[in-house]
């Protein structure tokens, strides 16, 4: 076959294919196919409701001992014995550490002997004064000699009082050899052992903490300061204590009630926070000083607020928004103002009305005007477009 003939046959073949495509293509398809709508988006809906919403502030705190003391010796000496056991619960006045009392006992005996000598000298001086007074009345001695005797008696009395103070000091130092608990608490680790030398107010012998009750310290952003002061107005004596709830991270089921008792007198300029302390009963000693804790404070309560599940509130370029679904199952995007959030619910002050259905799952595929199909409504809340 000639080349020109092959070209002509190829051209006719292409022309036929093109005509068939034009005839069977989209121009001759059914009009319903062109107007086919996208399928509805499966979503989960919940209905907005009205309820009281507490304004809860959640922060991280740390346990602090209600009282803590680093025990030190009030005298120089040597440890004779350590009476307490590590971690032991002690009562106020319990003996914890004994120092060697040999030196203190001898000093006390020496001071008591000096006092006995002074008492004898004072007695002699008093007797001399009385005798010279009688001689003066009889004209045998001058008034000057009597005054000299009186001065000697006064000097002897002063020496006695000074040495009596020395006895009291020696007796006190002897008592300091027995180191006792200043309050009821829990003992820490042993820091000294028998035979160790200790110095006056220098060597730490042990640490005792009072953990019932327990302080919980935490910092709050300064923007909440006015609300905090309002919540604490009146003082605990009049029921004005700010209630707090304390929990252990990772153990959400266990919460401990407490009261905020202290708010610092200045804001930390480095962090923009203000220091607070709450008191927890800690009767079972579950909480420990130094432990990280979750702290929740209820600053106020919003009455009759419109609330939606937290999952319904999304973040967009212009702030918070929700996807609202009308009775026909059509989506509308609305900006909202969040007033508070607590317990899985968010209170919105603008943008949603009570009874409207909002999307809680499936928002990624939604746009304004999209049609949805409810898969599952929130518990006890019928989805929009479904039969009640």
PDB file of C-alpha atoms in Angstrom, residues 148-332:
ATOM      1  CA  UNK A 148      30.558  49.592 155.041  1.00  0.00           C
ATOM      2  CA  UNK A 149      28.905  46.463 156.414  1.00  0.00           C
ATOM      3  CA  UNK A 150      25.728  47.182 154.457  1.00  0.00           C
ATOM      4  CA  UNK A 151      27.760  47.537 151.260  1.00  0.00           C
ATOM      5  CA  UNK A 152      29.442  44.185 151.885  1.00  0.00           C
ATOM      6  CA  UNK A 153      26.044  42.569 152.368  1.00  0.00           C
ATOM      7  CA  UNK A 154      24.761  44.051 149.091  1.00  0.00           C
ATOM      8  CA  UNK A 155      27.845  42.845 147.207  1.00  0.00           C
ATOM      9  CA  UNK A 156      27.389  39.341 148.611  1.00  0.00           C
ATOM     10  CA  UNK A 157      23.719  39.363 147.559  1.00  0.00           C
ATOM     11  CA  UNK A 158      24.585  40.485 144.049  1.00  0.00           C
ATOM     12  CA  UNK A 159      27.236  37.771 143.720  1.00  0.00           C
ATOM     13  CA  UNK A 160      24.677  35.190 144.838  1.00  0.00           C
ATOM     14  CA  UNK A 161      22.155  36.296 142.219  1.00  0.00           C
ATOM     15  CA  UNK A 162      24.802  36.218 139.469  1.00  0.00           C
ATOM     16  CA  UNK A 163      25.914  32.742 140.410  1.00  0.00           C
ATOM     17  CA  UNK A 164      22.286  31.572 140.644  1.00  0.00           C
ATOM     18  CA  UNK A 165      21.891  32.697 137.018  1.00  0.00           C
ATOM     19  CA  UNK A 166      24.973  30.636 136.181  1.00  0.00           C
ATOM     20  CA  UNK A 167      23.259  27.627 137.764  1.00  0.00           C
ATOM     21  CA  UNK A 168      20.131  28.222 135.688  1.00  0.00           C
ATOM     22  CA  UNK A 169      22.273  28.464 132.532  1.00  0.00           C
ATOM     23  CA  UNK A 170      24.115  25.247 133.347  1.00  0.00           C
ATOM     24  CA  UNK A 171      20.802  23.508 134.058  1.00  0.00           C
ATOM     25  CA  UNK A 172      19.392  24.747 130.731  1.00  0.00           C
ATOM     26  CA  UNK A 173      22.468  23.566 128.842  1.00  0.00           C
ATOM     27  CA  UNK A 174      22.045  20.178 130.446  1.00  0.00           C
ATOM     28  CA  UNK A 175      18.444  20.067 129.224  1.00  0.00           C
ATOM     29  CA  UNK A 176      19.618  21.035 125.717  1.00  0.00           C
ATOM     30  CA  UNK A 177      21.542  17.780 125.596  1.00  0.00           C
ATOM     31  CA  UNK A 178      18.182  16.090 125.062  1.00  0.00           C
ATOM     32  CA  UNK A 179      16.843  17.273 121.680  1.00  0.00           C
ATOM     33  CA  UNK A 180      13.062  16.938 121.413  1.00  0.00           C
ATOM     34  CA  UNK A 181      10.406  17.342 118.726  1.00  0.00           C
ATOM     35  CA  UNK A 182       9.012  20.895 118.645  1.00  0.00           C
ATOM     36  CA  UNK A 183       5.710  19.682 117.119  1.00  0.00           C
ATOM     37  CA  UNK A 184       4.013  16.506 115.932  1.00  0.00           C
ATOM     38  CA  UNK A 185       5.272  15.398 112.543  1.00  0.00           C
ATOM     39  CA  UNK A 186       7.241  12.917 110.478  1.00  0.00           C
ATOM     40  CA  UNK A 187      10.982  12.491 110.835  1.00  0.00           C
ATOM     41  CA  UNK A 188      13.326  12.580 107.881  1.00  0.00           C
ATOM     42  CA  UNK A 189      16.612  10.774 107.335  1.00  0.00           C
ATOM     43  CA  UNK A 190      19.240  10.432 110.084  1.00  0.00           C
ATOM     44  CA  UNK A 191      21.968  12.987 109.464  1.00  0.00           C
ATOM     45  CA  UNK A 192      24.177  12.239 112.476  1.00  0.00           C
ATOM     46  CA  UNK A 193      25.208   9.091 114.329  1.00  0.00           C
ATOM     47  CA  UNK A 194      26.522   8.342 117.841  1.00  0.00           C
ATOM     48  CA  UNK A 195      30.006   9.725 118.325  1.00  0.00           C
ATOM     49  CA  UNK A 196      29.583  12.641 115.926  1.00  0.00           C
ATOM     50  CA  UNK A 197      30.611  16.054 117.221  1.00  0.00           C
ATOM     51  CA  UNK A 198      28.038  18.828 116.805  1.00  0.00           C
ATOM     52  CA  UNK A 199      28.439  22.571 117.033  1.00  0.00           C
ATOM     53  CA  UNK A 200      26.139  25.166 118.480  1.00  0.00           C
ATOM     54  CA  UNK A 201      23.433  26.086 115.912  1.00  0.00           C
ATOM     55  CA  UNK A 202      25.523  24.695 113.057  1.00  0.00           C
ATOM     56  CA  UNK A 203      25.161  20.968 112.440  1.00  0.00           C
ATOM     57  CA  UNK A 204      21.768  19.808 111.092  1.00  0.00           C
ATOM     58  CA  UNK A 205      20.786  16.729 113.061  1.00  0.00           C
ATOM     59  CA  UNK A 206      17.477  15.845 111.371  1.00  0.00           C
ATOM     60  CA  UNK A 207      14.494  17.410 109.593  1.00  0.00           C
ATOM     61  CA  UNK A 208      10.955  17.121 110.909  1.00  0.00           C
ATOM     62  CA  UNK A 209       7.906  18.009 108.805  1.00  0.00           C
ATOM     63  CA  UNK A 210       4.320  18.494 109.827  1.00  0.00           C
ATOM     64  CA  UNK A 211       2.174  17.062 107.016  1.00  0.00           C
ATOM     65  CA  UNK A 212      -1.275  17.073 108.634  1.00  0.00           C
ATOM     66  CA  UNK A 213      -2.534  19.482 107.419  1.00  0.00           C
ATOM     67  CA  UNK A 214      -0.459  20.217 104.323  1.00  0.00           C
ATOM     68  CA  UNK A 215       0.168  23.407 102.388  1.00  0.00           C
ATOM     69  CA  UNK A 216      -0.128  23.390  98.600  1.00  0.00           C
ATOM     70  CA  UNK A 217       1.703  26.280  96.964  1.00  0.00           C
ATOM     71  CA  UNK A 218       0.896  27.431  93.435  1.00  0.00           C
ATOM     72  CA  UNK A 219       1.146  30.472  91.166  1.00  0.00           C
ATOM     73  CA  UNK A 220      -1.812  32.123  89.421  1.00  0.00           C
ATOM     74  CA  UNK A 221      -1.644  34.510  86.423  1.00  0.00           C
ATOM     75  CA  UNK A 222      -2.088  38.092  87.510  1.00  0.00           C
ATOM     76  CA  UNK A 223      -5.102  38.596  85.207  1.00  0.00           C
ATOM     77  CA  UNK A 224      -7.149  36.585  87.723  1.00  0.00           C
ATOM     78  CA  UNK A 225      -6.067  38.717  90.683  1.00  0.00           C
ATOM     79  CA  UNK A 226      -9.254  40.785  90.992  1.00  0.00           C
ATOM     80  CA  UNK A 227     -11.427  37.684  90.826  1.00  0.00           C
ATOM     81  CA  UNK A 228      -9.262  35.939  93.407  1.00  0.00           C
ATOM     82  CA  UNK A 229      -9.499  38.816  95.841  1.00  0.00           C
ATOM     83  CA  UNK A 230     -13.262  38.966  95.375  1.00  0.00           C
ATOM     84  CA  UNK A 231     -13.580  35.233  95.965  1.00  0.00           C
ATOM     85  CA  UNK A 232     -11.530  35.457  99.170  1.00  0.00           C
ATOM     86  CA  UNK A 233     -13.346  38.509 100.567  1.00  0.00           C
ATOM     87  CA  UNK A 234     -14.599  37.987 104.085  1.00  0.00           C
ATOM     88  CA  UNK A 235     -11.996  35.527 105.301  1.00  0.00           C
ATOM     89  CA  UNK A 236     -12.328  31.894 106.317  1.00  0.00           C
ATOM     90  CA  UNK A 237     -14.009  32.777 109.616  1.00  0.00           C
ATOM     91  CA  UNK A 238     -17.051  34.053 107.736  1.00  0.00           C
ATOM     92  CA  UNK A 239     -17.126  31.297 105.133  1.00  0.00           C
ATOM     93  CA  UNK A 240     -15.254  33.358 102.561  1.00  0.00           C
ATOM     94  CA  UNK A 241     -12.443  30.872 101.969  1.00  0.00           C
ATOM     95  CA  UNK A 242     -11.793  30.078  98.331  1.00  0.00           C
ATOM     96  CA  UNK A 243     -12.387  26.359  97.826  1.00  0.00           C
ATOM     97  CA  UNK A 244      -9.780  24.372  95.914  1.00  0.00           C
ATOM     98  CA  UNK A 245      -9.563  20.795  94.670  1.00  0.00           C
ATOM     99  CA  UNK A 246      -6.191  19.069  94.694  1.00  0.00           C
ATOM    100  CA  UNK A 247      -5.300  15.937  92.754  1.00  0.00           C
ATOM    101  CA  UNK A 248      -2.296  13.771  92.011  1.00  0.00           C
ATOM    102  CA  UNK A 249      -1.229  13.811  88.331  1.00  0.00           C
ATOM    103  CA  UNK A 250      -2.270  10.572  86.679  1.00  0.00           C
ATOM    104  CA  UNK A 251      -4.802   9.768  89.411  1.00  0.00           C
ATOM    105  CA  UNK A 252      -7.786  11.848  88.370  1.00  0.00           C
ATOM    106  CA  UNK A 253     -10.213   9.746  90.410  1.00  0.00           C
ATOM    107  CA  UNK A 254      -8.651  10.928  93.697  1.00  0.00           C
ATOM    108  CA  UNK A 255      -9.319  14.523  94.649  1.00  0.00           C
ATOM    109  CA  UNK A 256      -8.728  16.316  97.953  1.00  0.00           C
ATOM    110  CA  UNK A 257     -10.684  19.353  99.091  1.00  0.00           C
ATOM    111  CA  UNK A 258      -8.888  22.357 100.525  1.00  0.00           C
ATOM    112  CA  UNK A 259      -9.131  26.086 101.145  1.00  0.00           C
ATOM    113  CA  UNK A 260      -6.974  28.903  99.844  1.00  0.00           C
ATOM    114  CA  UNK A 261      -5.615  30.673 102.918  1.00  0.00           C
ATOM    115  CA  UNK A 262      -2.863  32.901 101.545  1.00  0.00           C
ATOM    116  CA  UNK A 263      -2.359  35.234  98.601  1.00  0.00           C
ATOM    117  CA  UNK A 264       0.961  37.036  98.301  1.00  0.00           C
ATOM    118  CA  UNK A 265       1.253  40.804  98.602  1.00  0.00           C
ATOM    119  CA  UNK A 266       3.057  41.298  95.279  1.00  0.00           C
ATOM    120  CA  UNK A 267       3.053  39.943  91.733  1.00  0.00           C
ATOM    121  CA  UNK A 268       6.282  38.371  90.519  1.00  0.00           C
ATOM    122  CA  UNK A 269       7.359  40.703  87.675  1.00  0.00           C
ATOM    123  CA  UNK A 270       9.509  37.993  86.095  1.00  0.00           C
ATOM    124  CA  UNK A 271       6.615  35.569  85.563  1.00  0.00           C
ATOM    125  CA  UNK A 272       3.511  37.741  85.819  1.00  0.00           C
ATOM    126  CA  UNK A 273       2.054  35.447  88.474  1.00  0.00           C
ATOM    127  CA  UNK A 274       1.098  35.795  92.114  1.00  0.00           C
ATOM    128  CA  UNK A 275       1.881  33.235  94.782  1.00  0.00           C
ATOM    129  CA  UNK A 276      -0.921  31.471  96.675  1.00  0.00           C
ATOM    130  CA  UNK A 277      -1.214  28.701  99.256  1.00  0.00           C
ATOM    131  CA  UNK A 278      -4.046  26.347 100.066  1.00  0.00           C
ATOM    132  CA  UNK A 279      -4.472  24.093 103.102  1.00  0.00           C
ATOM    133  CA  UNK A 280      -5.462  20.447 102.628  1.00  0.00           C
ATOM    134  CA  UNK A 281      -6.407  18.228 105.557  1.00  0.00           C
ATOM    135  CA  UNK A 282      -4.240  15.321 104.310  1.00  0.00           C
ATOM    136  CA  UNK A 283      -5.587  13.113 107.067  1.00  0.00           C
ATOM    137  CA  UNK A 284      -4.277   9.915 105.461  1.00  0.00           C
ATOM    138  CA  UNK A 285      -0.938  11.530 104.523  1.00  0.00           C
ATOM    139  CA  UNK A 286      -1.409  10.673 100.850  1.00  0.00           C
ATOM    140  CA  UNK A 287       0.170  13.968  99.792  1.00  0.00           C
ATOM    141  CA  UNK A 288       3.831  14.688 100.491  1.00  0.00           C
ATOM    142  CA  UNK A 289       5.865  17.905 100.724  1.00  0.00           C
ATOM    143  CA  UNK A 290       7.625  18.608  97.432  1.00  0.00           C
ATOM    144  CA  UNK A 291       5.133  16.571  95.376  1.00  0.00           C
ATOM    145  CA  UNK A 292       3.730  18.045  92.141  1.00  0.00           C
ATOM    146  CA  UNK A 293      -0.061  18.379  92.347  1.00  0.00           C
ATOM    147  CA  UNK A 294      -2.955  19.489  90.159  1.00  0.00           C
ATOM    148  CA  UNK A 295      -4.884  22.383  91.686  1.00  0.00           C
ATOM    149  CA  UNK A 296      -8.338  23.570  90.570  1.00  0.00           C
ATOM    150  CA  UNK A 297      -9.939  26.764  91.874  1.00  0.00           C
ATOM    151  CA  UNK A 298     -13.573  27.703  91.307  1.00  0.00           C
ATOM    152  CA  UNK A 299     -13.409  31.483  90.921  1.00  0.00           C
ATOM    153  CA  UNK A 300     -17.073  32.114  90.072  1.00  0.00           C
ATOM    154  CA  UNK A 301     -20.213  30.538  88.578  1.00  0.00           C
ATOM    155  CA  UNK A 302     -21.897  31.688  85.373  1.00  0.00           C
ATOM    156  CA  UNK A 303     -25.640  31.319  85.827  1.00  0.00           C
ATOM    157  CA  UNK A 304     -27.889  30.057  82.989  1.00  0.00           C
ATOM    158  CA  UNK A 305     -25.103  29.837  80.424  1.00  0.00           C
ATOM    159  CA  UNK A 306     -25.389  28.197  76.990  1.00  0.00           C
ATOM    160  CA  UNK A 307     -23.009  25.237  77.017  1.00  0.00           C
ATOM    161  CA  UNK A 308     -21.727  22.871  74.341  1.00  0.00           C
ATOM    162  CA  UNK A 309     -19.258  19.985  74.486  1.00  0.00           C
ATOM    163  CA  UNK A 310     -15.607  21.005  74.365  1.00  0.00           C
ATOM    164  CA  UNK A 311     -15.180  19.023  71.134  1.00  0.00           C
ATOM    165  CA  UNK A 312     -17.666  21.303  69.357  1.00  0.00           C
ATOM    166  CA  UNK A 313     -15.443  24.382  69.719  1.00  0.00           C
ATOM    167  CA  UNK A 314     -12.816  24.680  66.984  1.00  0.00           C
ATOM    168  CA  UNK A 315     -10.094  27.247  66.413  1.00  0.00           C
ATOM    169  CA  UNK A 316     -10.056  29.205  63.168  1.00  0.00           C
ATOM    170  CA  UNK A 317      -8.095  32.138  61.747  1.00  0.00           C
ATOM    171  CA  UNK A 318     -10.459  34.594  63.457  1.00  0.00           C
ATOM    172  CA  UNK A 319     -10.837  32.786  66.763  1.00  0.00           C
ATOM    173  CA  UNK A 320     -13.207  30.160  68.161  1.00  0.00           C
ATOM    174  CA  UNK A 321     -16.006  28.775  66.002  1.00  0.00           C
ATOM    175  CA  UNK A 322     -18.601  25.997  65.926  1.00  0.00           C
ATOM    176  CA  UNK A 323     -20.432  24.180  63.151  1.00  0.00           C
ATOM    177  CA  UNK A 324     -24.177  24.559  63.692  1.00  0.00           C
ATOM    178  CA  UNK A 325     -26.581  22.240  61.846  1.00  0.00           C
ATOM    179  CA  UNK A 326     -30.147  23.379  61.104  1.00  0.00           C
ATOM    180  CA  UNK A 327     -33.277  21.244  60.882  1.00  0.00           C
ATOM    181  CA  UNK A 328     -32.580  20.479  57.192  1.00  0.00           C
ATOM    182  CA  UNK A 329     -29.125  19.121  58.014  1.00  0.00           C
ATOM    183  CA  UNK A 330     -27.247  22.083  56.474  1.00  0.00           C
ATOM    184  CA  UNK A 331     -24.046  23.353  58.135  1.00  0.00           C
ATOM    185  CA  UNK A 332     -23.543  26.956  59.227  1.00  0.00           C
TER     186      UNK A 332
END
